[in-house]
Coordinates of C-alpha atoms and ligand atoms in Angstrom, one line a residue:
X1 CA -50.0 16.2 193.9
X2 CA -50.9 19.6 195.1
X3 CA -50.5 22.8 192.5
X4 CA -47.3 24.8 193.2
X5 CA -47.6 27.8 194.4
X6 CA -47.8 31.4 191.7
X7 CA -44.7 33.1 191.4
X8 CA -43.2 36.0 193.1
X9 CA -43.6 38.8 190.4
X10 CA -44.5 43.0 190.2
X11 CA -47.7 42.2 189.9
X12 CA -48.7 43.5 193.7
X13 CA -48.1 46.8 194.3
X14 CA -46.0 47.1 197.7
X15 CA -44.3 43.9 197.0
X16 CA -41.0 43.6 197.4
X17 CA -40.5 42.1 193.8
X18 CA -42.7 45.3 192.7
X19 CA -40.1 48.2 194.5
X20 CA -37.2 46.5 193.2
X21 CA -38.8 46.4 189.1
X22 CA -40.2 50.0 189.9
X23 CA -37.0 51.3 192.0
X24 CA -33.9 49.4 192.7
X25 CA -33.1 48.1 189.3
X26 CA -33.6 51.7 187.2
X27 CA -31.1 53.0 190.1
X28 CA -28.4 50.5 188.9
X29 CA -29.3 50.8 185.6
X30 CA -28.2 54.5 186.4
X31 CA -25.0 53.5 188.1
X32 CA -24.2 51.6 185.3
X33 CA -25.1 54.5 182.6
X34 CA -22.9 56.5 185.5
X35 CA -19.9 54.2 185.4
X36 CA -19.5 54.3 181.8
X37 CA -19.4 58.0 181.7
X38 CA -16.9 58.3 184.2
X39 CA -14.7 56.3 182.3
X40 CA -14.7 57.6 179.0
X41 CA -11.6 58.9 179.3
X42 CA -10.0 55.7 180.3
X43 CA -12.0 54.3 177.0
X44 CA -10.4 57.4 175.1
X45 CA -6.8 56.3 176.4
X46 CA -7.2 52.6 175.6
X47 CA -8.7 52.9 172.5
X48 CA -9.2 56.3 171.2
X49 CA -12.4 57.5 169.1
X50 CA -13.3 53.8 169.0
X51 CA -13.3 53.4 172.6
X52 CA -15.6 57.2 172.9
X53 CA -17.8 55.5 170.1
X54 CA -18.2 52.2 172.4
X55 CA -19.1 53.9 175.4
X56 CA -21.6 56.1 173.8
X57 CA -23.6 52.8 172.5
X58 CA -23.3 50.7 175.3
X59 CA -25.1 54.4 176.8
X60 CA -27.5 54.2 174.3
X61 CA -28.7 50.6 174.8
X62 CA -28.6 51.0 178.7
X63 CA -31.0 53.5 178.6
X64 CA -33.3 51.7 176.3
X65 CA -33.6 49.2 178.5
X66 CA -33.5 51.5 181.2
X67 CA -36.9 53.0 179.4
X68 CA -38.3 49.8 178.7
X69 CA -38.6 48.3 181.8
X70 CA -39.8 52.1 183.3
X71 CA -42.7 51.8 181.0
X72 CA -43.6 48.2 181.2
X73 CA -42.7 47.3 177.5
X74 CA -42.6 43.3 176.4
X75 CA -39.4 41.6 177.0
X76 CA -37.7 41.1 173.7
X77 CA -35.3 38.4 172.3
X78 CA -31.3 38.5 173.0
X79 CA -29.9 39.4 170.2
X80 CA -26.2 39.1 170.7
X81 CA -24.0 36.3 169.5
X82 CA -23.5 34.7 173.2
X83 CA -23.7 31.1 173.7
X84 CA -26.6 31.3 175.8
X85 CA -28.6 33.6 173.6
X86 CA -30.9 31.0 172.5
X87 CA -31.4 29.0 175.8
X88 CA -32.6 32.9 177.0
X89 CA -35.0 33.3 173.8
X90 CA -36.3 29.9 174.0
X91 CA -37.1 30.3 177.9
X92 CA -38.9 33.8 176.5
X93 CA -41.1 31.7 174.7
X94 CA -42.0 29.5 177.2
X95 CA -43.3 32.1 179.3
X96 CA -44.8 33.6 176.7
X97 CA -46.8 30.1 176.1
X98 CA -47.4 30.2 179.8
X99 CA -49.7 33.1 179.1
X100 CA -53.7 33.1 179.6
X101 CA -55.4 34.6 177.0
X102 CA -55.6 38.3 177.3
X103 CA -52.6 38.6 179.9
X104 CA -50.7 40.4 177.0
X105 CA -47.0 40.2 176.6
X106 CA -44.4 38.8 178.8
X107 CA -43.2 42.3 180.2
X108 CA -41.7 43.8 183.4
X109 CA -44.5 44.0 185.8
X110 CA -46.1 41.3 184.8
X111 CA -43.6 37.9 184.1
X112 CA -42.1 36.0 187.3
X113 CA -39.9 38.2 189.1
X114 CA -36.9 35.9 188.6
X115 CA -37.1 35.8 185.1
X116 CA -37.0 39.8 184.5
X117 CA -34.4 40.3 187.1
X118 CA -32.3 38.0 185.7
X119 CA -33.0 39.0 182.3
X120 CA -32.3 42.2 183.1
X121 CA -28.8 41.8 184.3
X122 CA -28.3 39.5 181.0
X123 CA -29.2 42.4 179.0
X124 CA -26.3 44.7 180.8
X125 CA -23.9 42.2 179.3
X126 CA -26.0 42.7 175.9
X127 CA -25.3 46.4 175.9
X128 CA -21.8 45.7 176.9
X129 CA -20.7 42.9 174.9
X130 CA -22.4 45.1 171.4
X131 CA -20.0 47.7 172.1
X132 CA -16.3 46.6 171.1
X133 CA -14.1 47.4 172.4
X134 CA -15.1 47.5 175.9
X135 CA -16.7 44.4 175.4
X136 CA -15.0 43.1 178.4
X137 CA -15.4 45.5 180.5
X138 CA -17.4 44.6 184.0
X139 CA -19.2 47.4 184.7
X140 CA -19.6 46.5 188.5
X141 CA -16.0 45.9 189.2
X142 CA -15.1 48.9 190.9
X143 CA -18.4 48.1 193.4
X144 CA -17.3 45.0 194.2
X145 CA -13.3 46.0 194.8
X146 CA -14.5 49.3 196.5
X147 CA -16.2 46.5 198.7
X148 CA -13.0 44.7 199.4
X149 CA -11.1 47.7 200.4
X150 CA -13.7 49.4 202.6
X151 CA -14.1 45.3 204.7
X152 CA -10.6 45.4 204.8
X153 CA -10.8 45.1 208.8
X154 CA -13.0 42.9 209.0
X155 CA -10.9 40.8 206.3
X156 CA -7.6 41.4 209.1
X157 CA -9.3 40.3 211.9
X158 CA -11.2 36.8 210.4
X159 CA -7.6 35.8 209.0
X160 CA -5.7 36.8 212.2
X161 CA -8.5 35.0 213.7
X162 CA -8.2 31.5 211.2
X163 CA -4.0 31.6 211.2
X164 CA -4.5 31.9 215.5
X165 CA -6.8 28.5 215.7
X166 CA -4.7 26.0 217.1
X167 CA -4.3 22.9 215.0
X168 CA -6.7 19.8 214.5
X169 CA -4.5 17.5 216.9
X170 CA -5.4 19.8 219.6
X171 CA -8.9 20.4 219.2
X172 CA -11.4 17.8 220.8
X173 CA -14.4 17.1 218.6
X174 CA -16.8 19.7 220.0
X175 CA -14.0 22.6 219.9
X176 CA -14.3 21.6 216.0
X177 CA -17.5 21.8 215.9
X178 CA -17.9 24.8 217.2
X179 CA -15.3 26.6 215.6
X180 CA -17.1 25.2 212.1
X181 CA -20.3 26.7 213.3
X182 CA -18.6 30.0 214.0
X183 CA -16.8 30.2 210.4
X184 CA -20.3 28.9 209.2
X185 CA -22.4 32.4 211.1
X186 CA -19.9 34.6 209.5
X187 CA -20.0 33.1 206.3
X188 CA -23.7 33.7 206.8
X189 CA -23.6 37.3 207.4
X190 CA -20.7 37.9 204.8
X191 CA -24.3 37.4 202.6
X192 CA -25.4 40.7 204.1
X193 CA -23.0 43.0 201.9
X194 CA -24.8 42.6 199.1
X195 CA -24.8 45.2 196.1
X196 CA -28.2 44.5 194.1
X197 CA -30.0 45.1 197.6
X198 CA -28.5 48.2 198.0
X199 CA -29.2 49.6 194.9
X200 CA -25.2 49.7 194.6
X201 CA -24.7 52.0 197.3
X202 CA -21.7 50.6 199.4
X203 CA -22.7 47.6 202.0
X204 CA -19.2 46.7 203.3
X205 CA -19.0 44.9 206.3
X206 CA -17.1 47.9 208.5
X207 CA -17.1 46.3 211.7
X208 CA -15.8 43.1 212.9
X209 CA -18.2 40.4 212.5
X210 CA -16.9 38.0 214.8
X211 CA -17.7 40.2 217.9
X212 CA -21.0 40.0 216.9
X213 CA -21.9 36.6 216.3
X214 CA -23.6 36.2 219.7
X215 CA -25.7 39.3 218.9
X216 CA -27.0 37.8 215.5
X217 CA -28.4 34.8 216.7
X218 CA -31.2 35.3 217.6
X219 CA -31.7 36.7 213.9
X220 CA -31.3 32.8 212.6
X221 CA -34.4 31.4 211.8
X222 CA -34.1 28.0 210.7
X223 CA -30.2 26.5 212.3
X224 CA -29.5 23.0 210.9
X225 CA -25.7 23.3 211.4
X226 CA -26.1 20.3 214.0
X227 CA -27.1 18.5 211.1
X228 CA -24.7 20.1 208.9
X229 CA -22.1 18.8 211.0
X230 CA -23.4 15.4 211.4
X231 CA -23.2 15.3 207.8
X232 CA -19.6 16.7 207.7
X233 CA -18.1 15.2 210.4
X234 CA -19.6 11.5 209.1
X235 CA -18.0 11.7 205.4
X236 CA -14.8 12.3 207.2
X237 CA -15.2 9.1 209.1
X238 CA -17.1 7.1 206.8
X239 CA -16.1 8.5 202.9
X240 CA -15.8 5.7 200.7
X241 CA -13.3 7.1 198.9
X242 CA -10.6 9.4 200.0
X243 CA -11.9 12.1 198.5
X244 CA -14.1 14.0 200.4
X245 CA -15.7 17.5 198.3
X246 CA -17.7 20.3 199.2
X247 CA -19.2 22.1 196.5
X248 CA -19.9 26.0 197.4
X249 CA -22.1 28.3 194.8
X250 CA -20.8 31.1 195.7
X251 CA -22.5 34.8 195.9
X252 CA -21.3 38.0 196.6
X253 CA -17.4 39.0 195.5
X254 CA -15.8 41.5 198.2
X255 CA -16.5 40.7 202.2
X256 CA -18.4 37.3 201.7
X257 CA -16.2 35.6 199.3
X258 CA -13.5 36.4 201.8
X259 CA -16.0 35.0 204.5
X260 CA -16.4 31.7 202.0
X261 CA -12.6 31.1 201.5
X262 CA -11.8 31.4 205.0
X263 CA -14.6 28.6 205.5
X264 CA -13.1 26.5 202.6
X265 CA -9.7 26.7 204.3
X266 CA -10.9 25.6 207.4
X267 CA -12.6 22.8 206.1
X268 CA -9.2 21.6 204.3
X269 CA -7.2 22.2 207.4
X270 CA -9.4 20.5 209.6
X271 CA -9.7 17.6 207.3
X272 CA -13.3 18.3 207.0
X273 CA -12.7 17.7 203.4
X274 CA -9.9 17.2 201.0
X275 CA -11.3 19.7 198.0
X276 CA -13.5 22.0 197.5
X277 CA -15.3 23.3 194.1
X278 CA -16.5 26.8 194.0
X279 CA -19.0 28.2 191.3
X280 CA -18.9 30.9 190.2
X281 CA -20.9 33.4 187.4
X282 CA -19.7 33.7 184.0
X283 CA -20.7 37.5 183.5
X284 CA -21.0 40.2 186.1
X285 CA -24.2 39.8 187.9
X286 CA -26.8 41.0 190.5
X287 CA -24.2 43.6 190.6
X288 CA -21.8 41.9 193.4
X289 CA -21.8 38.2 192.4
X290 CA -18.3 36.6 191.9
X291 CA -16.6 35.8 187.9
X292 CA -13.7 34.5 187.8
X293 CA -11.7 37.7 187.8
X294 CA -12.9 38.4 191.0
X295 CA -12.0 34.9 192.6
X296 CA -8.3 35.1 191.4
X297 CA -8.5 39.2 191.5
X298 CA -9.5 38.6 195.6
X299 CA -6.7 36.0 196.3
X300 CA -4.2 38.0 194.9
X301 CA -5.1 41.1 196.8
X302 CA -5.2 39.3 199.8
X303 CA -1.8 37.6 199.8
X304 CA -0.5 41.2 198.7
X305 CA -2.0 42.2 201.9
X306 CA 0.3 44.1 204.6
X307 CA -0.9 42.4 207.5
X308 CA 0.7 39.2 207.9
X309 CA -2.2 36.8 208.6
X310 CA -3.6 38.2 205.5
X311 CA -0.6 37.7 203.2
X312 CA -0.9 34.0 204.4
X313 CA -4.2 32.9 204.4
X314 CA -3.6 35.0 200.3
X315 CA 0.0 32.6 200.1
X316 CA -2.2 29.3 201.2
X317 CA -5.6 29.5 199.1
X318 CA -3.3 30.4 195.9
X319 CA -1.4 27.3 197.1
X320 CA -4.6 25.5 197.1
X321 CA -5.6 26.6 193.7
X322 CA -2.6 25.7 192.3
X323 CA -2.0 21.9 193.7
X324 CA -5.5 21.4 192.8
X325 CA -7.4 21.2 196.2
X326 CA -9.4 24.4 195.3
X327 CA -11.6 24.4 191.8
X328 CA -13.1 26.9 190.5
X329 CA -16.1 26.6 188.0
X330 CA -18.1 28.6 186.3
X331 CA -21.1 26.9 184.2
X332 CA -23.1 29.6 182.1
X333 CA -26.5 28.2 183.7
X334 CA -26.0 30.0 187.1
X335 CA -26.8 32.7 184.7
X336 CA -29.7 31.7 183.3
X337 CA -33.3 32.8 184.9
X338 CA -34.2 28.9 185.2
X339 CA -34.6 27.8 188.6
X340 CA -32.8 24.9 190.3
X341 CA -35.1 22.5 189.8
X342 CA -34.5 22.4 185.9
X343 CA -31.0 21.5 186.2
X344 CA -31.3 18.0 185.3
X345 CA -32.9 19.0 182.2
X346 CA -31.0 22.0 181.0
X347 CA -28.0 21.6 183.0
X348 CA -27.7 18.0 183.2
X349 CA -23.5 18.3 183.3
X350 CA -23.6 20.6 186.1
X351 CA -26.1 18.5 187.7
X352 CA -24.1 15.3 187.5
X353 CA -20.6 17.4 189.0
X354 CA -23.2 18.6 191.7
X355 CA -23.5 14.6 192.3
X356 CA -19.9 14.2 193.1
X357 CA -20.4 16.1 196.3
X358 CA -20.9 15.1 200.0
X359 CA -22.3 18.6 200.5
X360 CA -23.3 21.5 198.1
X361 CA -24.0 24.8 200.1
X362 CA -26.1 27.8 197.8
X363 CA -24.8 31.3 199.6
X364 CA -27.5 33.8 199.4
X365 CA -30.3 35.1 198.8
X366 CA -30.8 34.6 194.5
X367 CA -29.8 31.2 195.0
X368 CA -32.6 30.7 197.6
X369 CA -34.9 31.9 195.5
X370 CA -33.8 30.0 192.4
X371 CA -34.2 26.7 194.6
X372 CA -37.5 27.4 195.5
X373 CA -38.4 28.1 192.1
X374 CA -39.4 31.8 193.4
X375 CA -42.5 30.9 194.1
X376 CA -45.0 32.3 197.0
X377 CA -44.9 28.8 199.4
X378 CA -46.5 28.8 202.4
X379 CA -44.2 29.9 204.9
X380 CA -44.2 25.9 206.9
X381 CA -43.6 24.2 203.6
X382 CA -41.1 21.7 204.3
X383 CA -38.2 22.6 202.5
X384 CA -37.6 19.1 200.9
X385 CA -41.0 20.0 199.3
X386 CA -40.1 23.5 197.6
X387 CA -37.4 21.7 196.0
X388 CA -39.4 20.1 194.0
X389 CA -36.7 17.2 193.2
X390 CA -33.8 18.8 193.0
X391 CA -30.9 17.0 195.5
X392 CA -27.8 16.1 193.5
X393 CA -26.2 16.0 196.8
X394 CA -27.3 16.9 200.2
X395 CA -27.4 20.5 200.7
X396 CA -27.6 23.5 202.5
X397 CA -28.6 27.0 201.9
X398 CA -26.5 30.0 203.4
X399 CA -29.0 33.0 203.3
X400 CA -29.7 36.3 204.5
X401 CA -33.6 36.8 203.8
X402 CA -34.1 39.4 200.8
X403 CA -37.2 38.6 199.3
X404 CA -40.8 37.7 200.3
X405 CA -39.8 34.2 200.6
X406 CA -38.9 31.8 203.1
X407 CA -40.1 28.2 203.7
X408 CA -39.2 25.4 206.9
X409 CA -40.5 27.4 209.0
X410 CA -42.3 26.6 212.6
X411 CA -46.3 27.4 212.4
X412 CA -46.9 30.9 213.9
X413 CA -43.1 31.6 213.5
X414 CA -43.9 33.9 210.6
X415 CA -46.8 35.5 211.9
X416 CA -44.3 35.9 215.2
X417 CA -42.0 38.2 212.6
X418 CA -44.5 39.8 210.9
X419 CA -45.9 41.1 214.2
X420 CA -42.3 42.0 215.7
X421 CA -40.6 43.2 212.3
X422 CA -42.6 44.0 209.9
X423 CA -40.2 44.0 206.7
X424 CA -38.1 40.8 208.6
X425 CA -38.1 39.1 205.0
X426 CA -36.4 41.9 203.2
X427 CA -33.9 43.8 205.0
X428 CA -31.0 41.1 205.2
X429 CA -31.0 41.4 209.2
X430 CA -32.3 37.7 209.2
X431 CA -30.7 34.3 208.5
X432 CA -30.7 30.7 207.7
X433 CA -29.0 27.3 207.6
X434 CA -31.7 25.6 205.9
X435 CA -30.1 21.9 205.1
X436 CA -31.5 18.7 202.9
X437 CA -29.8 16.1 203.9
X438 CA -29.1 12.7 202.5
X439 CA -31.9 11.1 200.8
X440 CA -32.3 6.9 202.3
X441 CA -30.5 5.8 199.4
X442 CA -27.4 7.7 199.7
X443 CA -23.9 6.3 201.4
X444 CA -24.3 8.9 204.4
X445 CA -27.4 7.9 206.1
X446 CA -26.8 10.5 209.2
X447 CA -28.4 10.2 212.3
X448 CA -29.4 13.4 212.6
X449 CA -33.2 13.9 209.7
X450 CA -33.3 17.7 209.5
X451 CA -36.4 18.8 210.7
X452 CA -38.9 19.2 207.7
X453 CA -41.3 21.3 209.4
Ligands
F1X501 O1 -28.1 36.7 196.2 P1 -27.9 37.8 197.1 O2 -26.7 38.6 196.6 O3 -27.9 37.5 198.5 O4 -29.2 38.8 196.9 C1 -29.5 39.3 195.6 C2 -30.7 40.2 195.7 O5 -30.4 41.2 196.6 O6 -31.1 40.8 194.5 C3 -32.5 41.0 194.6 C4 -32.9 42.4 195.0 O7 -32.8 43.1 193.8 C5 -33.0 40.1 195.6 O8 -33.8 39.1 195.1 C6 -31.9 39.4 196.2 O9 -31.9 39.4 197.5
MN502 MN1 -25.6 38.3 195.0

């Protein structure tokens, strides 16, 4: 079998991976360090000296790491009292052992990208979770509700747009299937408001994305929704059983997650499915990615919305939610730095509740990366390949491109880019609908064999 590819890590000056290690993650660092101060007084109010005490350690051991990573220091163990602490220290020791002889520590600049992005946003919730009692406070909340607020057009017009749809008995098959491919585009470029990318500077989605949909495709790389639908439209017709579930690992809180709920609501309305499971993180992450307080935090604010359509679609998906058609989970391995391919052996629960699925979609741009292990594939690698195993269910990635990473693609597509755009992997101004579909021996043999180019 032919040797997997290196991993992406800060090892190459001018690589992506090596601006974000050098710049993007001491700038949220600072944000973070920022957001503390400027709640001190709220800290004081809660819980007097204790609370001024807190904020000053989770300071301290903020900007420790901040210095750490600055100065390329070794990664060192967790040493909090979190469930997960040891999975993290034991995967620190693998990589150590992955190490040649004279390669030094596992540090910064030098370990797999993944692993000291992740383990960076682990040790956030470190700091945090060592300084009662703010333990549980998520120091990216107000960036991902400022978010909300600032999209709150946007959020208007796709609900105005969802409650206007006329209902399933009057659509013909193709005005179905087009109107799932449009929900699908905008749940595609919800990805682009994304926090970590933007060093947490605000990336709201200020305009109204539907009027742009015909404009942005041309910016989608790889589009297997025909496929997608093929898949969707056949478990409808041929589930044997009555329940029919899509599974969505969810990204970004704000815009997208709107963007994703609005997709899951079509897909119940439209009988495209009878329940959908949503994954979530279990600690604040990546800066925007959704916990639980921001699934039932986004729901409430939109069904406390003003405008009408809004206040619905808020009244329907808590309806959903509560007679058990919507599920939310939220297994601690999304937060680990393994990637997707080492489910079944770390994760084997969540792997086996993956299973139950017709279709699992992965929004963004982390969970792209964690499926392709984050390694540097060539750029025509069939996707099925850079999986390397790992199908619970057939699935589909939902990504705007942020990283030097991208596999499926045609030969001389990404030399095309290059030439035309040269930062096209990075910016977020490109897409995909990159789908693995059934393998021969599951129920839903479709028709339509994604194209494994
Ligand atoms: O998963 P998302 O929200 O689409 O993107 C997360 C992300 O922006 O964080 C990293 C940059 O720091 C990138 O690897 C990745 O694109
Ligand atoms: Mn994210």
């Amino acid at each position: 079998m032919a040797e997997s590819p290196a991993f992406l890590s800060a090892q190459e000056e001018g690589s992506f991976a090596y601006l974000t290690i050098k710049d993007r993650t001491p700038q949220i660092l600072t944000k973070v360090i920022d957001t503390l101060h400027r709640h001190k007084s709220e800290f004081f109010e809660k819980h007097g000296e204790e609370g001024v005490e807190a904020e000053k350690k989770a300071i301290s051991l903020l900007s420790k790491l901040r210095n750490e990573l600055q100065t390329d220091k070794p990664i060192i163990p967790l040493v909090d009292k979190c469930v997960d602490a040891d999975i993290w220290n034991q995967y620190l020791e693998y990589q150590r052992s992955l190490l040649n002889e004279g390669d030094g520590e596992p540090r910064w600049f030098f370990s797999p990208w993944l692993f000291v992005e992740c383990y960076m946003y682990r040790r956030i919730h470190e700091a945090i979770i060592q300084s009662p009692p703010i333990q549980d406070f998520d120091v990216f909340k107000e960036s991902k509700d400022k978010n909300f607020f600032e999209s709150q057009e946007s959020i208007d017009a796709l609900c105005t747009h969802l409650k206007q749809l006329r209902p399933a008995k009057d659509l013909s098959e193709n005005e179905l299937k087009d109107e799932c491919f449009r929900l699908l585009q905008i749940s595609l470029w919800g990805n682009k408001c994304d926090l970590s990318l933007s060093g947490g500077e605000s990336s709201s989605q200020r305009t109204s994305v539907m009027d742009s949909l015909e404009g942005l495709k041309p910016f989608i790389l790889i589009n297997d929704s025909e496929a997608l639908w093929a898949l969707l439209n056949g478990c409808k017709k041929t589930a044997k059983t009555p329940a029919v579930r899509v599974d969505i690992v969810l990204d970004n809180s704000g815009f997208e997650l709107v963007t994703d709920l609005v997709l899951a609501d079509f897909l119940l309305s439209f009988e495209l499915a009878t329940e959908i499971h949503f994954h979530g993180k279990t600690i604040p992450w990546f800066v925007s990615d959704v916990t639980v307080r921001d699934f039932s935090w986004t729901i409430e604010h939109v069904k406390s919305s003003n405008q009408k359509s809004t206040a619905t679609c808020g009244a329907d998906w808590e309806n959903h939610v509560k007679m058990g058609r919507w599920i939310y989970h939220d297994h601690l391995f999304w937060t680990l730095p393994h990637p997707y391919c080492a489910m079944p052996q770390v994760a084997p629960d969540l792997y086996a509740e993956l299973q139950k699925a017709c279709l699992v979609i992965f929004k963004g741009d982390l969970n792209y990366r964690k499926l392709m292990s984050d390694r540097k594939w060539a750029f025509t690698t069939p996707f099925r390949q850079a999986l390397s195993g790992f199908h619970p269910a057939p699935l589909c990635s939902i990504r705007t491109l942020k990283a030097e990473l991208q596999v499926g693609l045609q030969p001389g597509q990404a030399e095309q880019l290059s030439a035309s755009d040269p930062h096209w992997l990075t910016t977020g101004k490109y897409g995909i609908f990159q789908f693995d579909g059934p393998l021969p021996t599951c129920p839903f043999v479709n028709t339509i064999q994604p194209k494994l180019a």
